[in-house]
Structure formats: C-alpha cells, structure tokens
CSV table of C-alpha atoms (C1' of nucleotides) and ligand atoms in Angstrom, one decimal:
chain,number,residue,atom,x,y,z
A,1,UNK,CA,30.6,-68.5,53.3
A,2,UNK,CA,31.4,-70.1,50.0
A,3,UNK,CA,28.9,-69.6,47.2
A,4,UNK,CA,28.6,-73.3,46.6
A,5,UNK,CA,27.9,-73.9,50.3
A,6,UNK,CA,25.1,-71.4,50.5
A,7,UNK,CA,23.6,-72.7,47.3
A,8,UNK,CA,23.7,-76.2,48.7
A,9,UNK,CA,22.1,-75.1,51.9
A,10,UNK,CA,19.3,-73.4,50.2
A,11,UNK,CA,18.5,-76.3,47.8
A,12,UNK,CA,18.7,-79.0,50.4
A,13,UNK,CA,15.3,-78.1,51.9
A,14,UNK,CA,13.8,-81.3,50.8
A,15,UNK,CA,16.5,-83.8,49.8
A,16,UNK,CA,20.2,-84.2,50.5
A,17,UNK,CA,20.8,-84.6,46.8
A,18,UNK,CA,22.3,-81.6,45.0
A,19,UNK,CA,24.6,-81.0,42.1
A,20,UNK,CA,28.0,-79.7,42.2
A,21,UNK,CA,29.5,-77.3,39.7
A,22,UNK,CA,31.8,-78.3,36.9
A,23,UNK,CA,35.0,-77.6,38.8
A,24,UNK,CA,34.0,-79.6,41.8
A,25,UNK,CA,33.3,-82.5,39.6
A,26,UNK,CA,36.7,-82.2,38.0
A,27,UNK,CA,38.3,-82.1,41.4
A,28,UNK,CA,36.4,-85.1,42.6
A,29,UNK,CA,37.3,-86.9,39.4
A,30,UNK,CA,41.0,-86.4,40.0
A,31,UNK,CA,40.7,-87.3,43.7
A,32,UNK,CA,39.1,-90.5,42.6
A,33,UNK,CA,42.0,-91.3,40.3
A,34,UNK,CA,44.6,-90.4,43.0
A,35,UNK,CA,42.8,-92.8,45.3
A,36,UNK,CA,44.4,-91.3,48.4
A,37,UNK,CA,45.7,-88.0,49.8
A,38,UNK,CA,47.0,-85.2,47.6
A,39,UNK,CA,47.6,-81.5,48.1
A,40,UNK,CA,45.8,-78.8,46.2
A,41,UNK,CA,49.0,-78.0,44.3
A,42,UNK,CA,49.4,-81.6,43.3
A,43,UNK,CA,45.8,-81.9,42.2
A,44,UNK,CA,46.1,-78.8,40.2
A,45,UNK,CA,49.2,-80.2,38.4
A,46,UNK,CA,47.5,-83.5,37.7
A,47,UNK,CA,44.5,-81.8,36.3
A,48,UNK,CA,46.7,-79.7,34.0
A,49,UNK,CA,48.5,-82.8,32.8
A,50,UNK,CA,45.2,-84.4,32.1
A,51,UNK,CA,44.4,-81.4,29.8
A,52,UNK,CA,41.7,-80.1,32.1
A,53,UNK,CA,41.1,-76.4,32.0
A,54,UNK,CA,41.0,-75.2,35.6
A,55,UNK,CA,42.8,-72.6,37.6
A,56,UNK,CA,44.6,-73.1,40.8
A,57,UNK,CA,42.3,-70.7,42.6
A,58,UNK,CA,39.3,-72.7,41.5
A,59,UNK,CA,41.0,-75.9,42.7
A,60,UNK,CA,41.4,-74.3,46.2
A,61,UNK,CA,37.8,-73.0,46.1
A,62,UNK,CA,36.4,-76.4,45.1
A,63,UNK,CA,38.3,-78.2,47.8
A,64,UNK,CA,37.1,-75.7,50.4
A,65,UNK,CA,33.6,-76.2,49.3
A,66,UNK,CA,33.8,-80.0,49.2
A,67,UNK,CA,35.4,-80.1,52.6
A,68,UNK,CA,32.7,-78.0,54.2
A,69,UNK,CA,30.1,-80.2,52.5
A,70,UNK,CA,31.9,-83.2,54.1
A,71,UNK,CA,32.6,-84.7,50.7
A,72,UNK,CA,36.3,-84.5,51.1
A,73,UNK,CA,38.6,-85.0,54.1
A,74,UNK,CA,41.3,-82.5,54.8
A,75,UNK,CA,44.4,-83.3,56.8
A,76,UNK,CA,47.9,-81.8,57.2
A,77,UNK,CA,51.2,-83.1,56.1
A,78,UNK,CA,54.0,-82.8,58.6
A,79,UNK,CA,55.2,-79.7,56.9
A,80,UNK,CA,51.8,-78.1,57.3
A,81,UNK,CA,50.6,-78.4,53.7
A,82,UNK,CA,46.9,-79.4,53.5
A,83,UNK,CA,46.1,-82.7,51.9
A,84,UNK,CA,42.7,-83.9,50.7
A,85,UNK,CA,41.0,-87.2,49.9
A,86,UNK,CA,37.6,-88.4,49.1
A,87,UNK,CA,35.6,-89.4,52.2
A,88,UNK,CA,35.0,-93.1,52.0
A,89,UNK,CA,38.4,-94.0,50.6
A,90,UNK,CA,39.4,-96.8,52.8
A,91,UNK,CA,41.2,-95.5,55.8
A,92,UNK,CA,44.8,-96.7,56.3
A,93,UNK,CA,48.2,-95.8,57.5
A,94,UNK,CA,51.7,-95.8,56.2
A,95,UNK,CA,55.0,-97.5,56.9
A,96,UNK,CA,57.6,-95.3,55.3
A,97,UNK,CA,61.3,-95.9,54.6
A,98,UNK,CA,63.5,-93.1,55.9
A,99,UNK,CA,66.2,-94.0,53.4
A,100,UNK,CA,64.5,-94.6,50.0
A,101,UNK,CA,61.0,-93.3,50.7
A,102,UNK,CA,59.2,-96.5,49.7
A,103,UNK,CA,55.9,-96.8,51.4
A,104,UNK,CA,53.7,-99.6,52.5
A,105,UNK,CA,50.0,-99.1,53.2
A,106,UNK,CA,49.0,-100.9,56.4
A,107,UNK,CA,45.7,-101.8,58.0
A,108,UNK,CA,45.3,-100.3,61.4
A,109,UNK,CA,42.4,-101.9,63.2
A,110,UNK,CA,44.5,-101.9,66.4
A,111,UNK,CA,45.2,-98.2,66.2
A,112,UNK,CA,41.6,-97.5,65.3
A,113,UNK,CA,40.5,-99.1,68.5
A,114,UNK,CA,43.2,-97.3,70.5
A,115,UNK,CA,42.1,-94.0,69.1
A,116,UNK,CA,38.5,-94.6,69.9
A,117,UNK,CA,39.3,-95.8,73.4
A,118,UNK,CA,41.5,-92.8,74.2
A,119,UNK,CA,39.0,-90.4,72.9
A,120,UNK,CA,36.2,-91.9,74.9
A,121,UNK,CA,38.3,-92.0,78.0
A,122,UNK,CA,38.7,-88.3,77.8
A,123,UNK,CA,35.3,-87.4,76.5
A,124,UNK,CA,36.4,-86.2,73.1
A,125,UNK,CA,34.0,-86.3,70.1
A,126,UNK,CA,34.3,-86.0,66.4
A,127,UNK,CA,37.6,-87.7,66.6
A,128,UNK,CA,40.1,-88.3,63.8
A,129,UNK,CA,43.8,-89.3,64.0
A,130,UNK,CA,47.1,-89.5,62.2
A,131,UNK,CA,49.6,-92.3,62.6
A,132,UNK,CA,52.7,-93.1,60.5
A,133,UNK,CA,55.6,-95.4,61.1
A,134,UNK,CA,59.1,-94.5,59.9
A,135,UNK,CA,61.9,-96.9,59.6
A,136,UNK,CA,64.4,-98.5,57.3
A,137,UNK,CA,63.0,-101.0,54.8
A,138,UNK,CA,64.5,-104.5,54.2
A,139,UNK,CA,66.1,-103.4,50.9
A,140,UNK,CA,68.0,-100.5,52.5
B,1,UNK,CA,64.7,-63.4,84.0
B,2,UNK,CA,63.9,-65.5,86.9
B,3,UNK,CA,61.8,-67.9,84.9
B,4,UNK,CA,64.7,-68.9,82.8
B,5,UNK,CA,67.0,-69.3,85.8
B,6,UNK,CA,64.7,-71.8,87.4
B,7,UNK,CA,64.5,-73.6,84.2
B,8,UNK,CA,68.3,-73.8,83.9
B,9,UNK,CA,68.5,-75.0,87.5
B,10,UNK,CA,66.1,-77.7,86.7
B,11,UNK,CA,67.5,-78.8,83.4
B,12,UNK,CA,71.0,-79.0,84.7
B,13,UNK,CA,70.0,-82.4,86.2
B,14,UNK,CA,69.8,-83.6,82.6
B,15,UNK,CA,72.5,-83.6,80.0
B,16,UNK,CA,70.4,-81.4,77.7
B,17,UNK,CA,71.5,-78.2,79.2
B,18,UNK,CA,75.0,-78.8,78.0
B,19,UNK,CA,73.9,-78.4,74.4
B,20,UNK,CA,71.6,-75.4,74.8
B,21,UNK,CA,72.7,-71.9,73.9
B,22,UNK,CA,71.3,-68.6,75.2
B,23,UNK,CA,68.5,-68.3,72.8
B,24,UNK,CA,67.3,-71.8,73.4
B,25,UNK,CA,67.1,-71.1,77.1
B,26,UNK,CA,65.1,-68.0,76.4
B,27,UNK,CA,62.7,-70.0,74.3
B,28,UNK,CA,62.3,-72.6,76.9
B,29,UNK,CA,61.7,-69.9,79.5
B,30,UNK,CA,58.8,-68.4,77.5
B,31,UNK,CA,57.4,-71.9,76.7
B,32,UNK,CA,57.4,-72.6,80.4
B,33,UNK,CA,55.5,-69.4,81.1
B,34,UNK,CA,53.0,-70.2,78.4
B,35,UNK,CA,52.5,-73.6,79.8
B,36,UNK,CA,50.9,-75.0,76.7
B,37,UNK,CA,51.1,-74.7,72.9
B,38,UNK,CA,52.1,-71.6,71.1
B,39,UNK,CA,53.3,-70.7,67.6
B,40,UNK,CA,56.7,-69.4,66.8
B,41,UNK,CA,55.2,-66.0,66.0
B,42,UNK,CA,53.4,-65.9,69.3
B,43,UNK,CA,56.5,-66.9,71.2
B,44,UNK,CA,58.5,-64.2,69.4
B,45,UNK,CA,55.9,-61.5,70.4
B,46,UNK,CA,55.8,-62.7,74.0
B,47,UNK,CA,59.6,-62.5,74.2
B,48,UNK,CA,59.6,-59.0,72.7
B,49,UNK,CA,57.0,-57.9,75.2
B,50,UNK,CA,59.1,-59.3,77.9
B,51,UNK,CA,61.9,-57.1,76.8
B,52,UNK,CA,64.1,-60.0,75.6
B,53,UNK,CA,66.4,-59.3,72.7
B,54,UNK,CA,65.9,-62.1,70.2
B,55,UNK,CA,65.1,-62.2,66.6
B,56,UNK,CA,62.3,-64.1,64.9
B,57,UNK,CA,64.8,-66.1,62.9
B,58,UNK,CA,66.5,-67.2,66.1
B,59,UNK,CA,63.2,-68.2,67.6
B,60,UNK,CA,62.5,-70.5,64.7
B,61,UNK,CA,66.0,-71.9,64.8
B,62,UNK,CA,65.9,-72.5,68.5
B,63,UNK,CA,62.5,-74.3,68.2
B,64,UNK,CA,63.8,-76.5,65.4
B,65,UNK,CA,66.8,-77.5,67.5
B,66,UNK,CA,64.7,-78.1,70.6
B,67,UNK,CA,62.3,-80.2,68.6
B,68,UNK,CA,65.0,-82.3,67.1
B,69,UNK,CA,66.4,-82.8,70.6
B,70,UNK,CA,63.0,-84.0,71.8
B,71,UNK,CA,62.8,-81.2,74.3
B,72,UNK,CA,59.8,-79.5,72.6
B,73,UNK,CA,56.8,-81.1,70.9
B,74,UNK,CA,55.7,-79.7,67.6
B,75,UNK,CA,52.2,-80.1,66.3
B,76,UNK,CA,50.0,-78.3,63.7
B,77,UNK,CA,47.0,-76.1,64.2
B,78,UNK,CA,44.1,-76.8,61.8
B,79,UNK,CA,45.3,-73.9,59.7
B,80,UNK,CA,48.7,-75.5,59.3
B,81,UNK,CA,50.7,-73.2,61.6
B,82,UNK,CA,53.2,-75.1,63.7
B,83,UNK,CA,52.7,-74.9,67.5
B,84,UNK,CA,55.2,-75.9,70.2
B,85,UNK,CA,55.2,-76.8,73.8
B,86,UNK,CA,57.6,-78.2,76.4
B,87,UNK,CA,57.3,-81.9,76.4
B,88,UNK,CA,57.6,-84.4,79.2
B,89,UNK,CA,60.6,-86.8,79.0
B,90,UNK,CA,58.7,-90.0,78.4
B,91,UNK,CA,57.5,-91.0,75.0
B,92,UNK,CA,53.8,-90.2,74.6
B,93,UNK,CA,51.1,-89.0,72.2
B,94,UNK,CA,48.5,-86.3,72.1
B,95,UNK,CA,44.8,-85.8,72.2
B,96,UNK,CA,44.2,-82.4,70.8
B,97,UNK,CA,41.0,-80.3,70.8
B,98,UNK,CA,40.3,-79.0,67.3
B,99,UNK,CA,38.3,-76.1,68.8
B,100,UNK,CA,40.2,-74.7,71.7
B,101,UNK,CA,43.6,-76.3,71.3
B,102,UNK,CA,43.7,-77.9,74.7
B,103,UNK,CA,45.8,-81.1,74.8
B,104,UNK,CA,46.1,-84.2,76.8
B,105,UNK,CA,49.2,-86.3,76.8
B,106,UNK,CA,48.3,-90.0,76.5
B,107,UNK,CA,50.0,-93.2,77.2
B,108,UNK,CA,50.3,-95.4,74.1
B,109,UNK,CA,51.4,-98.9,75.0
B,110,UNK,CA,48.9,-100.2,72.6
B,111,UNK,CA,50.2,-98.1,69.8
B,112,UNK,CA,53.8,-98.9,70.7
B,113,UNK,CA,53.0,-102.6,70.3
B,114,UNK,CA,51.2,-102.0,67.0
B,115,UNK,CA,54.1,-100.0,65.6
B,116,UNK,CA,56.6,-102.8,66.5
B,117,UNK,CA,54.3,-105.5,65.1
B,118,UNK,CA,53.8,-103.7,61.8
B,119,UNK,CA,57.5,-102.9,61.4
B,120,UNK,CA,58.5,-106.5,62.1
B,121,UNK,CA,55.9,-107.8,59.7
B,122,UNK,CA,57.4,-105.8,56.9
B,123,UNK,CA,61.1,-106.2,57.9
B,124,UNK,CA,61.6,-102.6,58.8
B,125,UNK,CA,64.3,-101.6,61.4
B,126,UNK,CA,65.2,-98.4,63.3
B,127,UNK,CA,61.6,-97.7,63.6
B,128,UNK,CA,59.9,-94.6,65.0
B,129,UNK,CA,56.4,-93.3,64.7
B,130,UNK,CA,53.9,-90.4,65.0
B,131,UNK,CA,50.4,-90.6,66.2
B,132,UNK,CA,48.0,-87.9,67.2
B,133,UNK,CA,44.3,-87.9,67.9
B,134,UNK,CA,42.2,-84.8,67.1
B,135,UNK,CA,38.7,-84.2,68.3
B,136,UNK,CA,36.5,-81.9,70.2
B,137,UNK,CA,37.0,-81.8,74.0
B,138,UNK,CA,34.2,-82.1,76.6
B,139,UNK,CA,34.3,-78.3,77.3
B,140,UNK,CA,33.8,-77.3,73.6
C,1,DT,C1',14.4,-66.8,22.8
C,2,DG,C1',16.5,-62.9,25.3
C,3,DC,C1',17.9,-60.3,29.3
C,4,DG,C1',19.5,-59.1,33.8
C,5,DA,C1',21.0,-61.0,38.1
C,6,DA,C1',23.7,-64.3,40.4
C,7,DA,C1',27.4,-67.6,40.4
C,8,DA,C1',31.7,-69.2,38.8
C,9,DT,C1',36.2,-68.4,37.1
C,10,DG,C1',41.1,-67.4,37.1
C,11,DA,C1',45.1,-64.1,36.6
C,12,DA,C1',47.4,-61.3,39.4
C,13,DA,C1',48.3,-59.3,43.8
C,14,DA,C1',48.3,-59.8,48.6
C,15,DT,C1',49.1,-62.5,52.9
C,16,DC,C1',51.6,-64.9,56.0
C,17,DA,C1',54.4,-68.5,58.1
C,18,DT,C1',58.7,-70.2,57.5
C,19,DT,C1',63.4,-70.6,55.4
C,20,DT,C1',67.5,-68.9,53.4
C,21,DT,C1',71.2,-65.6,52.8
C,22,DC,C1',74.7,-63.2,54.3
C,23,DA,C1',77.1,-59.8,56.8
C,24,DT,C1',78.1,-59.0,61.6
C,25,DT,C1',78.8,-60.2,66.4
C,26,DT,C1',80.0,-63.4,70.1
C,27,DC,C1',82.2,-67.3,71.8
C,28,DT,C1',86.1,-70.7,72.4
C,29,DG,C1',90.0,-72.9,72.9
C,30,DA,C1',94.8,-73.2,72.0
D,1,DT,C1',95.5,-62.8,72.3
D,2,DC,C1',93.6,-64.3,68.2
D,3,DA,C1',91.8,-67.1,64.4
D,4,DG,C1',88.2,-70.0,63.5
D,5,DA,C1',83.6,-71.6,64.7
D,6,DA,C1',79.1,-70.8,66.2
D,7,DA,C1',75.3,-67.7,66.9
D,8,DT,C1',72.6,-63.9,65.5
D,9,DG,C1',69.2,-61.2,63.0
D,10,DA,C1',67.8,-58.1,59.2
D,11,DA,C1',66.3,-58.5,54.9
D,12,DA,C1',65.1,-61.2,51.0
D,13,DA,C1',63.3,-65.4,49.2
D,14,DT,C1',60.0,-69.1,49.2
D,15,DG,C1',55.8,-71.3,48.9
D,16,DA,C1',51.1,-72.4,50.1
D,17,DT,C1',46.8,-70.2,50.5
D,18,DT,C1',43.6,-66.3,50.2
D,19,DT,C1',41.8,-62.1,48.3
D,20,DT,C1',40.7,-59.0,44.7
D,21,DC,C1',38.4,-57.9,40.8
D,22,DA,C1',37.3,-57.9,36.1
D,23,DT,C1',35.4,-61.2,32.9
D,24,DT,C1',32.7,-65.1,31.5
D,25,DT,C1',29.1,-68.5,32.2
D,26,DT,C1',24.8,-70.1,34.0
D,27,DC,C1',20.1,-69.5,35.6
D,28,DG,C1',15.4,-67.7,36.3
D,29,DC,C1',12.0,-65.8,34.2
D,30,DA,C1',9.2,-63.0,31.0
E,201,ZN,ZN1,64.1,-98.4,51.7
E,202,ZN,ZN1,43.5,-95.0,61.4
E,203,ZN,ZN1,38.2,-77.8,73.7
E,204,ZN,ZN1,54.4,-93.9,70.6
DNA sequence: TGCGAAAATGAAAATCATTTTCATTTCTGA
DNA sequence: TCAGAAATGAAAATGATTTTCATTTTCGCA
C-alpha cells in the first residue's frame, strides 16, 4: 500500500537488504535516541527540536512503512494514542507511581512465561502483550 | 425493554444497581445483547435502532462510569478505538484476537504474584495492574 | 549530462473518535 | 411544592491520524 513498502517488496527479490529513504532514517535515528516508546507527535517534536526538517505527515508515513516492514513495533497507550519503538529494544514493563508519575523499568521474565503459556493454552499465535503496574512509590 | 429488565433483576443482588441511572441501565442492556466487545459508536447506533432515546454523549458518559465501577471492561482495537464489554466480577485478564476480536478471559494467578513481588521489591503500595495478551486465535 | 517518470514531501483540509460546554430537563429530598 | 443537584444531549471543541494535492527530489536511462 505505501510506496516504500512496494518498493521494498520489489527490490527484495534476491536479498533482504534494502535502503530506506531519508525520512525513515531520520525517524529511526530519533527512535534510537529515545530508546523506548514514543508517539508520532512526540517524535515529530523531538525531530523539530533537533533541527531536522521533516513534516508531521512524513513522520506518520515513515512510521507506517517501518511498522509494516517489521522494523518498528506499534502499540497503543491507554488513551488510544499509537506509540512506536525500534524492534529489538529490550522488552520491559513499567512500575508507575499514581501520585508523582515516577517510573521504574522492570524485567518481566515471569510475565513473559505467563504470556507464552496462556497463548499456547488457547492456541493463539503471533502473540504480544502489555503489562503495567500502578501504585504509590516510597517517596509519596 | 425486557432485556434491561432482566438485567436489573439480576444486578439487584449486588450493590451496583443502587448507583446506576437510567442511561447506564440502557447501556448495560445493549452490552448484554451484544454479548462481546463493541465500541461506543456501535453501541449508540444499536440503541438508536432499538428505538431507545439516548444521546451519544450519554453513551460515552455511561461507559466511563461503568468502567470506573469495574462493571464494564475497556480495551482498545488495533486502530485505537475503545471497545467495551460486560465483565465478570472476578479479577481477570484478556487474550484478544488481533484479527477477529474474539476474547478469552484468563486467570492470572501467576501475574498477580508477579505484580505483588515487583511492587514490594520497589516499595510501592496501593498497587493495581493491567495486563493483556494480543495474538491471532486458532480460527483466524 | 539531461529529461521524463516515479517517488517523496508537507501544508492544508478532511476524518473521526472522544471530550467539553452549556442550556435545558428531570429528579430528589426537605 | 420547590430549590438545588444530577442527568441529558446538541453543538462545538479537541486531538490524533489520514487524505489530498501541488511541488520538489530522486532515479533510470538515453
Ligand atoms: Zn511517587
Ligand atoms: Zn513482557
Ligand atoms: Zn480470531
Ligand atoms: Zn491481574
């Protein structure tokens, strides 16, 4: 559907290696710096602050393309806004303070196993998950 | 509407009914008829077709209220639209098909323990959590 | 090197779910 | 009965995302 995608599809006939266009490289660059999830709007603002010349439309288009090429993961915040991150960033979860908003990244090997087990038990494939813990931190 | 009546009769055994207004009862009635997830817009249209007099704003307001009372579950479709469904009383999580939207309620004792352990480890109190699994179901 | 086609870009408009505003109606309890 | 509170919904506002479309850039090839 997207131009970038059809281009990739066509050129991939022999190898998986292909180039991305300028905008996609910029988006990947900022995602790298962010190191985790960010929304399209946030990425756009970060790029602006970094002095990059790129339009919001193009940020959205690049993200779409990167997602459909499996280079970027797309999830949803609780309010429905889409958030993106580079595939391969280490997977983790969050412990968030309801009061002050401070966040702790936590490892979730237990939850990873639980997810896998539940999915298998019900015959689901291509499984992903979300898990966040909310509470009140020691300081609050 | 007979559907709503049966609902009222059933819910009277709980304390929840005492805090529900007319619109919330209507919304619960249509959710019962739907029997699964539906968006606010869809519920509104169904209510209209059923000849119910209720505004879209009120549907949204009722859903918000029911969600915060833990009577209704709120999830997100892949496109970010919120979807709702009547929820069992006990705490549970969901296994949702990305393709057809079918859902399975799952027990999460493992994840409950994980949550508690993580919270304790970091000194958090008054802890709650969210956890959903997304994948493709056997039928799809 | 130059040209025409294809791809990329982004500003502005459109879309669409959701929220807010606010005036009106309905309910409640003394 | 009546004043204040709660509920309602139409219309406007919001905000993310998509679409449109005119312009610019890149690419393939002679
Ligand atoms: Zn705190
Ligand atoms: Zn995980
Ligand atoms: Zn399915
Ligand atoms: Zn749980």
